[in-house]
Amino acid sequence: MSRKRLKNAMQNAALALLTLSALFLITRLSLLQNIRLSDQVQTLFPAGGGQEGGELPAGMVSSLHLMVTGGSGEYGRCGRLCAGAEDTLLQLFQEALGSAGPAGPVTDGAFQKALDGPGIYLEFSGGPLPLEIVAAWLGEETDFSQTVRAMALTAGEEEAALYLLDESGRVSLYGTSLPGSAVREKCEGFAPNGACFAYESDYRALSPYTVLTVDSALPPDIQGERPAGYSAYNLLTALDFNAHTLSRYRESGGAEVVEESPRSLRISPDGVVSFINRGEGAPALYQAAGQGLHEILAAAWRLASALTEGTGASPLYLCGAEVGENGCTLLFRYQVEGVPVFFSGEEDALTITFQEGNITAFTYRCRVYTALEEDTAELPGPLPAAMAQAIAAGYPGSRLMMGYVDDGSGQVAAQWLRED
């Protein structure tokens, strides 16, 4: 073989080896990419139904009013308004609810006597929720049917007792297998701060289990506005619409309407977004994995997160639910450091309507709230706690809480608010 032919043969062999090596590396790269993609899918969508089958985030429910009693009266109570429940507290209620068996209704006197000993009281600041939603939020299931305005765990000699209060103030007792020592141990971590229930104060005209606190650090003044990311393009992208669609028109008032049959979206200049779905065939964003409240909650949380992330708005928190035979409506609101934000027209920040496991409508008020570093002298601060309690006591059965009222003017200070 000539030198030239030998050289060509060696070059061809080298090219063949390089080609085979490249093909092998491409195959390995593709395999690695598939493995990584599979890991991502498993992380984002756990086994058993995807996001709808996994745990709901503890932070999805609006803040709670908390009262903890360390022991007998001499130890006093620790009360906090608009507090975020600690994971360990929620775990206690989860374990109690998971083993709960009904013992029947109890009187206010019996309940108040139980609250004299070591115990933990949690009240939903947003209002009553169906027990099934509370159970799903805690990661449990329940066959019991009632609304829950507040719940309490008290430490018995051996096992803890679970009390549930409905929207009318009726108290139901449930036995549990949770050791009473677990409640006592948790209560020991809370130092008394002078708080009390309305029924043991000079303001007994208030709803009896209203948590009354002494003056403490005030919530910051806040700035409320539409976020910079509030745009038709960002909203259409976040809500799985075609951001470049020509099926749109502008109303005389400036609102933009996008039609993508059977869905329509109305984007208003003032930050209000309205969605209507008139038929089947909506994308997965608008469908729950099932018709159970757990799956519906997960789908609602997914939509709330998409709206928040797509616009840069403040996070949303579940504050109420209306469940009927034909579906349900979930209500969300904003809050800053646990303190709720209300709108002057009493609208909710986000209202989502479900029918047969599908989102058929929602209304969203897109806002972002920023705590100001210094309180604004021009904004009137809240009254002293004792004065606010005395005024609220003039409205029998009412509750008292701290909150912001966003009237669209920009800067807002927290105020004492009365709930009838």
Coordinates of C-alpha atoms in Angstrom, one line a residue:
M1 CA 0.0 0.0 0.0
S2 CA 1.4 3.4 -0.9
R3 CA 2.1 6.0 1.7
K4 CA -0.7 8.2 0.3
R5 CA -3.3 5.4 0.4
L6 CA -2.2 4.5 4.0
K7 CA -2.6 8.1 5.1
N8 CA -6.1 8.3 3.6
A9 CA -7.1 5.1 5.2
M10 CA -5.9 6.3 8.6
Q11 CA -7.7 9.6 8.2
N12 CA -10.9 7.8 7.3
A13 CA -10.6 5.5 10.3
A14 CA -10.0 8.5 12.6
L15 CA -13.1 10.2 11.2
A16 CA -15.1 7.1 11.7
L17 CA -13.9 6.9 15.3
L18 CA -14.7 10.6 15.9
T19 CA -18.2 10.1 14.4
L20 CA -18.9 7.2 16.6
S21 CA -17.6 9.0 19.7
A22 CA -19.7 12.1 18.9
L23 CA -22.8 9.9 18.4
F24 CA -22.1 8.2 21.8
L25 CA -21.7 11.6 23.5
I26 CA -24.9 12.9 22.0
T27 CA -26.8 9.8 23.2
R28 CA -25.3 10.2 26.7
L29 CA -26.2 13.9 26.7
S30 CA -29.8 13.2 25.6
L31 CA -30.0 10.5 28.4
L32 CA -28.7 12.9 31.0
Q33 CA -31.2 15.6 29.9
N34 CA -34.0 13.1 30.1
I35 CA -33.0 12.2 33.6
R36 CA -32.8 15.8 34.7
L37 CA -36.2 16.6 33.2
S38 CA -37.7 13.6 34.9
D39 CA -36.2 14.7 38.3
Q40 CA -37.8 18.2 37.7
V41 CA -41.2 16.7 36.9
Q42 CA -41.1 14.6 40.0
T43 CA -40.1 17.6 42.1
L44 CA -42.8 19.9 40.7
F45 CA -45.5 17.3 40.5
P46 CA -45.3 14.7 43.4
A47 CA -46.7 11.2 42.9
G48 CA -50.3 10.9 43.5
G49 CA -51.9 13.5 41.4
G50 CA -49.3 16.2 40.8
Q51 CA -49.4 19.5 42.6
E52 CA -53.1 18.9 43.4
G53 CA -52.1 15.6 45.1
G54 CA -49.4 17.0 47.3
E55 CA -49.4 19.1 50.5
L56 CA -50.9 22.6 50.4
P57 CA -48.5 25.3 51.6
A58 CA -49.1 26.3 55.2
G59 CA -48.8 30.0 54.2
M60 CA -51.8 29.9 51.9
V61 CA -54.3 30.7 54.6
S62 CA -54.6 34.2 56.0
S63 CA -53.1 35.1 59.4
L64 CA -54.5 33.9 62.6
H65 CA -55.4 35.4 66.0
L66 CA -53.5 33.4 68.6
M67 CA -54.0 32.9 72.3
V68 CA -51.8 30.6 74.4
T69 CA -52.3 29.8 78.1
G70 CA -49.3 28.3 79.9
G71 CA -51.2 26.9 82.9
S72 CA -53.6 28.1 85.6
G73 CA -54.6 31.8 85.8
E74 CA -51.4 32.8 87.6
Y75 CA -49.4 32.1 84.5
G76 CA -51.5 34.4 82.3
R77 CA -52.0 34.4 78.6
C78 CA -50.0 35.2 75.5
G79 CA -52.1 36.8 72.8
R80 CA -51.2 37.9 69.3
L81 CA -53.3 39.4 66.5
C82 CA -52.7 38.6 62.8
A83 CA -50.0 36.1 63.6
G84 CA -48.6 33.4 61.3
A85 CA -49.1 30.0 62.7
E86 CA -45.9 28.1 63.4
D87 CA -45.4 24.8 61.7
T88 CA -45.2 23.0 65.1
L89 CA -48.5 24.5 66.1
L90 CA -50.2 23.4 62.9
Q91 CA -48.7 20.0 63.3
L92 CA -50.4 19.6 66.7
F93 CA -53.7 20.6 65.2
Q94 CA -53.1 18.2 62.3
E95 CA -52.4 15.3 64.6
A96 CA -55.5 16.2 66.7
L97 CA -57.8 16.5 63.7
G98 CA -56.5 13.3 62.2
S99 CA -57.5 11.3 65.3
A100 CA -60.6 13.3 66.2
G101 CA -63.8 11.7 67.3
P102 CA -67.0 13.7 68.1
A103 CA -68.0 14.1 71.7
G104 CA -70.8 16.5 71.1
P105 CA -71.6 20.2 71.7
V106 CA -70.4 22.0 74.8
T107 CA -71.5 25.1 76.6
D108 CA -69.5 28.3 76.6
G109 CA -69.0 27.8 80.3
A110 CA -67.4 24.4 79.8
F111 CA -65.2 25.7 77.0
Q112 CA -64.1 28.7 79.0
K113 CA -63.2 26.5 82.0
A114 CA -61.1 24.3 79.6
L115 CA -59.3 27.5 78.4
D116 CA -58.2 28.3 81.9
G117 CA -55.7 25.4 81.7
P118 CA -52.8 25.0 79.2
G119 CA -54.2 25.4 75.7
I120 CA -53.8 26.9 72.3
Y121 CA -56.6 29.0 70.6
L122 CA -56.4 29.9 66.9
E123 CA -59.0 32.1 65.1
F124 CA -59.0 32.6 61.3
S125 CA -58.7 36.3 60.8
G126 CA -60.4 36.1 57.4
G127 CA -63.6 34.5 58.8
P128 CA -65.0 31.0 59.0
L129 CA -63.9 28.2 56.6
P130 CA -65.5 24.8 55.9
L131 CA -63.9 22.1 58.1
E132 CA -63.0 20.1 54.9
I133 CA -60.9 23.1 53.7
V134 CA -59.2 23.4 57.1
A135 CA -58.5 19.7 57.1
A136 CA -57.1 19.8 53.5
W137 CA -54.9 22.8 54.5
L138 CA -53.6 20.8 57.5
G139 CA -52.9 17.8 55.3
E140 CA -55.8 15.7 56.7
E141 CA -59.2 14.4 55.6
T142 CA -62.4 14.5 57.6
D143 CA -65.9 13.2 57.4
F144 CA -67.3 15.9 59.7
S145 CA -69.2 18.7 58.2
Q146 CA -69.3 22.2 59.8
T147 CA -67.7 25.6 59.4
V148 CA -64.8 26.6 61.6
R149 CA -64.2 30.2 62.8
A150 CA -61.7 29.1 65.5
M151 CA -60.2 26.0 66.9
A152 CA -58.6 25.2 70.3
L153 CA -56.5 22.5 71.8
T154 CA -56.5 22.0 75.6
A155 CA -54.3 19.6 77.5
G156 CA -56.2 17.0 79.4
E157 CA -54.6 14.7 82.0
E158 CA -53.8 12.1 79.3
E159 CA -55.1 13.3 75.9
A160 CA -55.7 16.7 74.3
A161 CA -59.2 17.9 73.5
L162 CA -60.0 19.6 70.3
Y163 CA -62.7 22.3 70.2
L164 CA -64.2 23.8 67.0
L165 CA -66.2 27.1 67.0
D166 CA -68.5 27.7 64.0
E167 CA -69.6 31.1 62.6
S168 CA -72.4 31.5 65.1
G169 CA -70.2 30.8 68.1
R170 CA -71.4 27.3 68.8
V171 CA -68.6 25.1 70.3
S172 CA -68.2 21.4 69.4
L173 CA -65.9 19.1 71.3
Y174 CA -63.8 16.3 69.7
G175 CA -61.7 13.7 71.5
T176 CA -58.2 13.0 70.2
S177 CA -55.3 10.6 70.7
L178 CA -52.8 13.5 70.8
P179 CA -51.0 13.4 74.2
G180 CA -51.9 16.3 76.5
S181 CA -48.3 16.6 77.3
A182 CA -47.6 17.7 73.7
V183 CA -49.9 20.7 74.2
R184 CA -48.5 21.6 77.6
E185 CA -44.9 21.4 76.3
K186 CA -45.8 23.8 73.5
C187 CA -47.5 26.2 75.7
E188 CA -44.5 26.6 78.0
G189 CA -42.7 28.3 75.1
F190 CA -45.0 31.4 75.2
A191 CA -44.5 34.1 77.8
P192 CA -47.6 36.0 79.1
N193 CA -48.1 39.4 77.6
G194 CA -51.2 40.7 79.3
A195 CA -53.7 39.6 76.6
C196 CA -57.1 38.2 77.4
F197 CA -60.4 37.1 75.9
A198 CA -63.3 39.5 75.7
Y199 CA -65.4 37.4 78.1
E200 CA -62.8 37.9 80.9
S201 CA -62.4 41.6 80.3
D202 CA -64.4 44.8 80.9
Y203 CA -65.6 44.5 77.3
R204 CA -67.9 41.5 77.6
A205 CA -70.3 43.0 75.0
L206 CA -67.8 42.0 72.3
S207 CA -67.9 38.6 70.8
P208 CA -66.7 36.5 73.8
Y209 CA -63.6 34.9 72.2
T210 CA -62.2 38.1 70.7
V211 CA -58.5 38.2 71.4
L212 CA -57.7 41.5 73.2
T213 CA -54.1 42.7 73.4
V214 CA -52.3 45.6 75.1
D215 CA -50.5 48.2 73.1
S216 CA -47.5 46.8 71.3
A217 CA -45.3 47.5 68.2
L218 CA -47.5 49.0 65.5
P219 CA -47.7 47.7 62.0
P220 CA -45.8 49.9 59.5
D221 CA -47.3 52.3 57.1
I222 CA -47.5 50.9 53.6
Q223 CA -47.5 52.1 50.0
G224 CA -50.1 50.5 47.8
E225 CA -50.0 50.7 44.0
R226 CA -50.3 48.7 40.8
P227 CA -47.1 46.8 40.2
A228 CA -44.8 47.6 37.4
G229 CA -45.4 44.2 35.8
Y230 CA -49.1 44.9 35.4
S231 CA -49.5 44.8 31.6
A232 CA -51.7 43.0 29.1
Y233 CA -48.7 41.0 27.8
N234 CA -47.7 39.8 31.2
L235 CA -51.2 38.9 32.2
L236 CA -52.0 37.0 29.0
T237 CA -48.7 35.1 29.3
A238 CA -49.3 34.2 32.9
L239 CA -52.9 33.1 32.3
D240 CA -52.0 30.9 29.3
F241 CA -53.6 33.2 26.6
N242 CA -52.0 34.0 23.3
A243 CA -50.1 37.2 24.2
H244 CA -50.0 38.2 20.5
T245 CA -53.7 37.5 19.7
L246 CA -55.6 39.9 17.4
S247 CA -58.9 38.9 19.0
R248 CA -59.0 41.9 21.3
Y249 CA -60.5 45.3 21.5
R250 CA -60.4 48.3 23.8
E251 CA -63.5 49.7 25.6
S252 CA -64.2 53.4 25.8
G253 CA -63.1 53.5 29.4
G254 CA -59.6 52.1 28.5
A255 CA -60.2 48.4 29.5
E256 CA -58.7 45.8 27.1
V257 CA -60.9 42.8 26.3
V258 CA -59.3 39.6 24.9
E259 CA -61.5 36.9 23.4
E260 CA -60.2 33.4 23.1
S261 CA -63.3 31.2 22.8
P262 CA -64.7 30.0 25.1
R263 CA -62.7 32.3 27.4
S264 CA -62.6 36.0 27.8
L265 CA -60.3 38.3 29.8
R266 CA -60.9 41.9 30.7
I267 CA -57.9 44.0 31.8
S268 CA -58.8 47.3 33.3
P269 CA -56.5 50.3 33.7
D270 CA -57.2 50.5 37.5
G271 CA -55.7 47.0 38.1
V272 CA -58.9 44.9 38.0
V273 CA -58.8 41.7 35.9
S274 CA -61.9 39.7 35.1
F275 CA -62.1 36.2 33.6
I276 CA -65.0 34.2 32.3
N277 CA -65.0 30.7 30.9
R278 CA -68.2 29.8 29.0
G279 CA -67.5 26.2 28.0
E280 CA -65.1 23.3 28.0
G281 CA -61.6 23.1 26.6
A282 CA -59.8 25.5 29.0
P283 CA -56.0 25.0 29.5
A284 CA -54.8 23.0 32.5
L285 CA -54.3 26.2 34.6
Y286 CA -58.1 26.4 34.9
Q287 CA -58.7 22.8 35.8
A288 CA -58.4 21.0 39.1
A289 CA -57.3 17.4 39.2
G290 CA -60.7 16.5 40.7
Q291 CA -63.8 17.9 42.3
G292 CA -62.7 17.5 45.9
L293 CA -61.9 20.6 47.9
H294 CA -58.3 19.6 48.3
E295 CA -57.8 19.5 44.5
I296 CA -59.8 22.7 44.1
L297 CA -57.7 24.5 46.7
A298 CA -54.5 23.4 44.9
A299 CA -55.8 24.7 41.6
A300 CA -56.8 28.0 43.2
W301 CA -53.4 28.4 44.7
R302 CA -51.8 27.7 41.4
L303 CA -53.8 30.4 39.7
A304 CA -53.1 32.9 42.6
S305 CA -49.4 32.2 42.3
A306 CA -49.5 32.6 38.5
L307 CA -51.1 36.0 38.9
T308 CA -48.6 37.1 41.6
E309 CA -45.5 35.9 39.8
G310 CA -46.7 37.2 36.4
T311 CA -47.2 40.8 37.5
G312 CA -44.9 41.2 40.5
A313 CA -48.0 41.8 42.8
S314 CA -48.0 41.0 46.5
P315 CA -48.9 37.5 47.6
L316 CA -52.5 36.4 48.1
Y317 CA -53.9 34.5 51.1
L318 CA -57.1 32.4 51.4
C319 CA -59.6 34.2 53.6
G320 CA -63.0 32.6 52.9
A321 CA -65.0 30.0 51.0
E322 CA -68.6 29.7 49.9
V323 CA -69.5 26.1 49.1
G324 CA -72.8 25.2 47.4
E325 CA -74.3 22.3 45.6
N326 CA -73.2 23.5 42.1
G327 CA -69.6 24.5 43.1
C328 CA -67.7 26.8 45.3
T329 CA -66.1 30.3 45.4
L330 CA -62.8 30.9 47.1
L331 CA -61.8 34.3 48.4
F332 CA -58.3 35.7 48.8
R333 CA -56.9 38.9 50.2
Y334 CA -53.6 40.7 50.6
Q335 CA -51.8 41.2 53.9
V336 CA -48.6 42.9 55.1
E337 CA -46.7 41.3 57.9
G338 CA -49.9 39.4 58.7
V339 CA -52.1 42.5 58.9
P340 CA -54.9 42.2 56.3
V341 CA -55.6 44.7 53.6
F342 CA -59.2 45.6 52.8
F343 CA -60.6 47.6 50.0
S344 CA -62.9 50.5 50.7
G345 CA -65.6 49.0 48.6
E346 CA -65.3 45.7 50.6
E347 CA -64.2 43.7 47.5
D348 CA -61.8 40.8 47.8
A349 CA -58.4 40.8 46.2
L350 CA -59.1 37.6 44.3
T351 CA -62.4 35.7 43.9
I352 CA -62.3 32.4 42.1
T353 CA -65.5 30.4 41.1
F354 CA -65.3 26.7 40.5
Q355 CA -67.9 24.4 38.9
E356 CA -67.3 20.7 38.4
G357 CA -63.6 21.2 39.2
N358 CA -63.1 23.9 36.6
I359 CA -62.5 27.6 37.1
T360 CA -65.5 29.3 35.4
A361 CA -64.7 32.9 36.6
F362 CA -62.4 35.0 38.6
T363 CA -62.0 38.7 39.5
Y364 CA -58.5 40.0 40.6
R365 CA -57.4 43.3 41.9
C366 CA -53.7 43.6 41.2
R367 CA -51.8 45.5 43.8
V368 CA -48.3 45.5 45.4
Y369 CA -47.8 46.7 49.0
T370 CA -44.5 47.9 50.4
A371 CA -43.8 48.7 54.0
L372 CA -42.4 52.2 54.5
E373 CA -39.2 52.5 56.5
E374 CA -40.7 55.4 58.5
D375 CA -44.2 56.1 59.5
T376 CA -45.7 59.0 57.7
A377 CA -46.7 61.9 60.0
E378 CA -49.5 62.9 57.7
L379 CA -51.3 59.5 58.2
P380 CA -53.2 59.1 61.5
G381 CA -52.1 56.1 63.5
P382 CA -54.4 53.7 65.3
L383 CA -56.0 54.5 68.6
P384 CA -54.6 53.0 71.8
A385 CA -55.8 49.5 72.2
A386 CA -57.9 50.1 75.3
M387 CA -59.7 53.0 73.7
A388 CA -60.5 51.0 70.5
Q389 CA -61.8 48.1 72.7
A390 CA -64.1 50.4 74.6
I391 CA -65.5 51.9 71.4
A392 CA -66.0 48.5 69.8
A393 CA -67.8 47.3 72.9
G394 CA -70.6 49.7 72.1
Y395 CA -71.5 47.3 69.2
P396 CA -72.6 44.0 71.0
G397 CA -71.3 40.8 69.4
S398 CA -68.6 42.6 67.3
R399 CA -65.0 41.7 66.9
L400 CA -61.9 43.9 66.9
M401 CA -58.9 43.5 64.7
M402 CA -56.1 45.5 63.1
G403 CA -56.1 46.1 59.3
Y404 CA -55.3 48.4 56.4
V405 CA -58.0 50.0 54.2
D406 CA -56.8 50.7 50.7
D407 CA -58.8 53.5 49.1
G408 CA -56.5 53.8 46.1
S409 CA -54.8 57.0 47.5
G410 CA -51.4 55.4 47.9
Q411 CA -50.0 55.5 51.4
V412 CA -52.0 53.7 54.1
A413 CA -51.7 53.4 57.9
A414 CA -53.0 50.5 59.9
Q415 CA -56.2 51.1 61.9
W416 CA -58.4 49.3 64.4
L417 CA -61.4 47.7 62.5
R418 CA -64.6 46.4 63.8
E419 CA -66.2 43.3 62.4
D420 CA -69.9 42.6 63.1

